């Protein structure tokens, strides 16, 4: 979490005079940004140009918030082409990407150390240190992956409330670390063999 990722989407048409458009199918999450660039210089705009394709690029970028661990969704982009009125419209096409945010992971940002990460997650930094045996002290490098919880494998009949009671944590803390079940009611039965991230309560 908290590491910005960018994906480039490139659309082309073999007809150099087509006007291309890239759009998102459906809705996207808060903070997800799609930037459509102007046609690249490869696009042929005059009969004397040497390039024979029309091309358009777009970029999808996102810096997930700290409560997005467990996000797992497909985002689709549609390319449509519009030519002149002398020929029929060109059929559009789409491409999809899967966006997954790992649970129990945090990517260190500039100025971070374990104390600050503990403040971000409202958690004991010494416990976070205990979850990261690879760290010699509280210092972390920018971009370093830090464990901010443990994974619990859901068994038949588990609910957010039963897991919270089992580990002496709150349902709210489970929702913060598990986007995929953040809207589930506390008594809702979870899917067996899935994983829930939780922050150990060292002082139950």
Tab-separated table of N, CA and C in Angstrom, residues 24-84:
chain	number	residue	atom	x	y	z
A	24	UNK	N	-12.848	4.835	-19.747
A	24	UNK	CA	-12.959	3.787	-18.732
A	24	UNK	C	-14.376	3.237	-18.741
A	25	UNK	N	-14.484	1.912	-18.717
A	25	UNK	CA	-15.798	1.287	-18.619
A	25	UNK	C	-16.186	1.174	-17.143
A	26	UNK	N	-17.314	1.736	-16.790
A	26	UNK	CA	-17.744	1.682	-15.396
A	26	UNK	C	-17.105	2.782	-14.574
A	27	UNK	N	-17.044	2.555	-13.272
A	27	UNK	CA	-16.517	3.551	-12.346
A	27	UNK	C	-15.164	3.108	-11.797
A	28	UNK	N	-14.393	4.074	-11.329
A	28	UNK	CA	-13.104	3.776	-10.715
A	28	UNK	C	-13.113	4.285	-9.280
A	29	UNK	N	-12.148	3.798	-8.503
A	29	UNK	CA	-12.081	4.155	-7.088
A	29	UNK	C	-11.533	5.574	-6.902
A	30	UNK	N	-11.821	6.131	-5.734
A	30	UNK	CA	-11.275	7.441	-5.382
A	30	UNK	C	-9.748	7.385	-5.426
A	31	UNK	N	-9.152	8.353	-6.097
A	31	UNK	CA	-7.698	8.419	-6.194
A	31	UNK	C	-7.135	7.772	-7.440
A	32	UNK	N	-7.926	6.935	-8.108
A	32	UNK	CA	-7.468	6.346	-9.363
A	32	UNK	C	-7.619	7.388	-10.467
A	33	UNK	N	-6.570	7.576	-11.242
A	33	UNK	CA	-6.544	8.650	-12.238
A	33	UNK	C	-6.242	8.070	-13.611
A	34	UNK	N	-7.029	8.476	-14.599
A	34	UNK	CA	-6.776	8.110	-15.991
A	34	UNK	C	-6.489	9.397	-16.756
A	35	UNK	N	-5.297	9.483	-17.328
A	35	UNK	CA	-4.883	10.652	-18.098
A	35	UNK	C	-4.733	10.254	-19.554
A	36	UNK	N	-5.516	10.864	-20.416
A	36	UNK	CA	-5.435	10.583	-21.848
A	36	UNK	C	-4.535	11.627	-22.481
A	37	UNK	N	-3.478	11.163	-23.123
A	37	UNK	CA	-2.517	12.070	-23.735
A	37	UNK	C	-2.972	12.469	-25.133
A	38	UNK	N	-2.394	13.533	-25.639
A	38	UNK	CA	-2.679	13.920	-27.014
A	38	UNK	C	-2.065	12.894	-27.951
A	39	UNK	N	-2.579	12.774	-29.179
A	39	UNK	CA	-2.005	11.794	-30.114
A	39	UNK	C	-0.501	11.967	-30.250
A	40	UNK	N	0.197	10.838	-30.275
A	40	UNK	CA	1.654	10.904	-30.347
A	40	UNK	C	2.099	11.426	-31.700
A	41	UNK	N	3.382	11.727	-31.808
A	41	UNK	CA	3.921	12.244	-33.056
A	41	UNK	C	3.904	11.207	-34.163
A	42	UNK	N	3.652	9.944	-33.798
A	42	UNK	CA	3.562	8.914	-34.826
A	42	UNK	C	2.270	9.019	-35.623
A	43	UNK	N	1.307	9.759	-35.115
A	43	UNK	CA	0.030	9.865	-35.796
A	43	UNK	C	0.181	10.647	-37.097
A	44	UNK	N	-0.333	10.077	-38.179
A	44	UNK	CA	-0.258	10.736	-39.476
A	44	UNK	C	-1.411	11.721	-39.610
A	45	UNK	N	-1.101	12.961	-39.878
A	45	UNK	CA	-2.142	13.980	-39.987
A	45	UNK	C	-2.171	14.642	-41.368
A	46	UNK	N	-1.160	14.383	-42.176
A	46	UNK	CA	-1.121	14.951	-43.524
A	46	UNK	C	-0.746	13.858	-44.517
A	47	UNK	N	-1.160	14.024	-45.750
A	47	UNK	CA	-0.878	13.014	-46.764
A	47	UNK	C	0.614	12.830	-46.981
A	48	UNK	N	1.397	13.849	-46.666
A	48	UNK	CA	2.843	13.763	-46.871
A	48	UNK	C	3.566	13.109	-45.705
A	49	UNK	N	2.843	12.847	-44.616
A	49	UNK	CA	3.476	12.198	-43.469
A	49	UNK	C	3.845	10.765	-43.813
A	50	UNK	N	4.925	10.280	-43.212
A	50	UNK	CA	5.416	8.934	-43.509
A	50	UNK	C	4.766	7.856	-42.648
A	51	UNK	N	4.185	8.235	-41.533
A	51	UNK	CA	3.599	7.258	-40.623
A	51	UNK	C	2.171	6.948	-41.057
A	52	UNK	N	1.778	5.672	-40.975
A	52	UNK	CA	0.481	5.278	-41.506
A	52	UNK	C	-0.460	4.703	-40.452
A	53	UNK	N	-0.290	5.109	-39.207
A	53	UNK	CA	-1.216	4.680	-38.163
A	53	UNK	C	-1.617	5.877	-37.310
A	54	UNK	N	-2.791	5.770	-36.725
A	54	UNK	CA	-3.214	6.731	-35.706
A	54	UNK	C	-2.982	6.083	-34.349
A	55	UNK	N	-2.478	6.837	-33.407
A	55	UNK	CA	-2.141	6.269	-32.096
A	55	UNK	C	-2.518	7.238	-30.986
A	56	UNK	N	-3.028	6.662	-29.895
A	56	UNK	CA	-3.381	7.452	-28.725
A	56	UNK	C	-2.955	6.679	-27.485
A	57	UNK	N	-2.407	7.367	-26.508
A	57	UNK	CA	-1.977	6.708	-25.273
A	57	UNK	C	-2.709	7.311	-24.077
A	58	UNK	N	-2.876	6.481	-23.070
A	58	UNK	CA	-3.465	6.926	-21.806
A	58	UNK	C	-2.688	6.272	-20.678
A	59	UNK	N	-2.741	6.866	-19.513
A	59	UNK	CA	-2.061	6.310	-18.341
A	59	UNK	C	-3.047	6.180	-17.189
A	60	UNK	N	-3.024	5.006	-16.573
A	60	UNK	CA	-3.809	4.762	-15.365
A	60	UNK	C	-2.837	4.734	-14.201
A	61	UNK	N	-3.066	5.562	-13.194
A	61	UNK	CA	-2.179	5.599	-12.029
A	61	UNK	C	-3.010	5.611	-10.753
A	62	UNK	N	-2.397	5.073	-9.706
A	62	UNK	CA	-3.103	4.998	-8.424
A	62	UNK	C	-2.100	4.808	-7.304
A	63	UNK	N	-2.334	5.532	-6.224
A	63	UNK	CA	-1.574	5.370	-4.985
A	63	UNK	C	-2.566	4.931	-3.913
A	64	UNK	N	-2.690	3.628	-3.690
A	64	UNK	CA	-3.720	3.131	-2.768
A	64	UNK	C	-3.558	3.705	-1.368
A	65	UNK	N	-4.678	3.980	-0.732
A	65	UNK	CA	-4.661	4.460	0.644
A	65	UNK	C	-4.376	3.290	1.580
A	66	UNK	N	-4.163	3.592	2.845
A	66	UNK	CA	-3.758	2.546	3.790
A	66	UNK	C	-4.873	1.551	4.075
A	67	UNK	N	-6.107	1.880	3.704
A	67	UNK	CA	-7.218	0.964	3.970
A	67	UNK	C	-7.625	0.151	2.740
A	68	UNK	N	-6.755	0.096	1.728
A	68	UNK	CA	-7.102	-0.584	0.479
A	68	UNK	C	-6.496	-1.980	0.359
A	69	UNK	N	-5.830	-2.467	1.387
A	69	UNK	CA	-5.291	-3.822	1.340
A	69	UNK	C	-6.406	-4.836	1.127
A	70	UNK	N	-6.249	-5.708	0.138
A	70	UNK	CA	-7.297	-6.656	-0.207
A	70	UNK	C	-8.138	-6.214	-1.387
A	71	UNK	N	-7.868	-5.010	-1.912
A	71	UNK	CA	-8.564	-4.552	-3.123
A	71	UNK	C	-8.191	-5.472	-4.277
A	72	UNK	N	-9.189	-5.935	-5.011
A	72	UNK	CA	-8.950	-6.878	-6.110
A	72	UNK	C	-10.075	-6.713	-7.125
A	73	UNK	N	-9.827	-5.886	-8.125
A	73	UNK	CA	-10.874	-5.606	-9.109
A	73	UNK	C	-10.287	-5.507	-10.516
A	74	UNK	N	-11.159	-5.736	-11.491
A	74	UNK	CA	-10.795	-5.598	-12.895
A	74	UNK	C	-11.253	-4.232	-13.399
A	75	UNK	N	-10.367	-3.530	-14.079
A	75	UNK	CA	-10.689	-2.234	-14.666
A	75	UNK	C	-10.496	-2.342	-16.172
A	76	UNK	N	-11.513	-1.955	-16.933
A	76	UNK	CA	-11.473	-2.091	-18.388
A	76	UNK	C	-11.445	-0.718	-19.062
A	77	UNK	N	-10.716	-0.658	-20.156
A	77	UNK	CA	-10.584	0.560	-20.946
A	77	UNK	C	-11.075	0.265	-22.364
A	78	UNK	N	-11.830	1.190	-22.922
A	78	UNK	CA	-12.389	1.003	-24.260
A	78	UNK	C	-11.759	1.988	-25.236
A	79	UNK	N	-11.337	1.457	-26.386
A	79	UNK	CA	-10.792	2.273	-27.473
A	79	UNK	C	-11.838	2.367	-28.573
A	80	UNK	N	-12.196	3.570	-28.919
A	80	UNK	CA	-13.132	3.786	-30.021
A	80	UNK	C	-12.489	4.719	-31.034
A	81	UNK	N	-12.865	4.536	-32.290
A	81	UNK	CA	-12.299	5.327	-33.380
A	81	UNK	C	-13.428	5.999	-34.146
A	82	UNK	N	-13.208	7.239	-34.487
A	82	UNK	CA	-14.210	7.993	-35.246
A	82	UNK	C	-13.551	8.548	-36.501
A	83	UNK	N	-14.056	8.103	-37.650
A	83	UNK	CA	-13.531	8.587	-38.915
A	83	UNK	C	-14.462	9.616	-39.531
A	84	UNK	N	-14.325	9.838	-40.822
A	84	UNK	CA	-15.215	10.801	-41.474
A	84	UNK	C	-16.544	10.128	-41.812
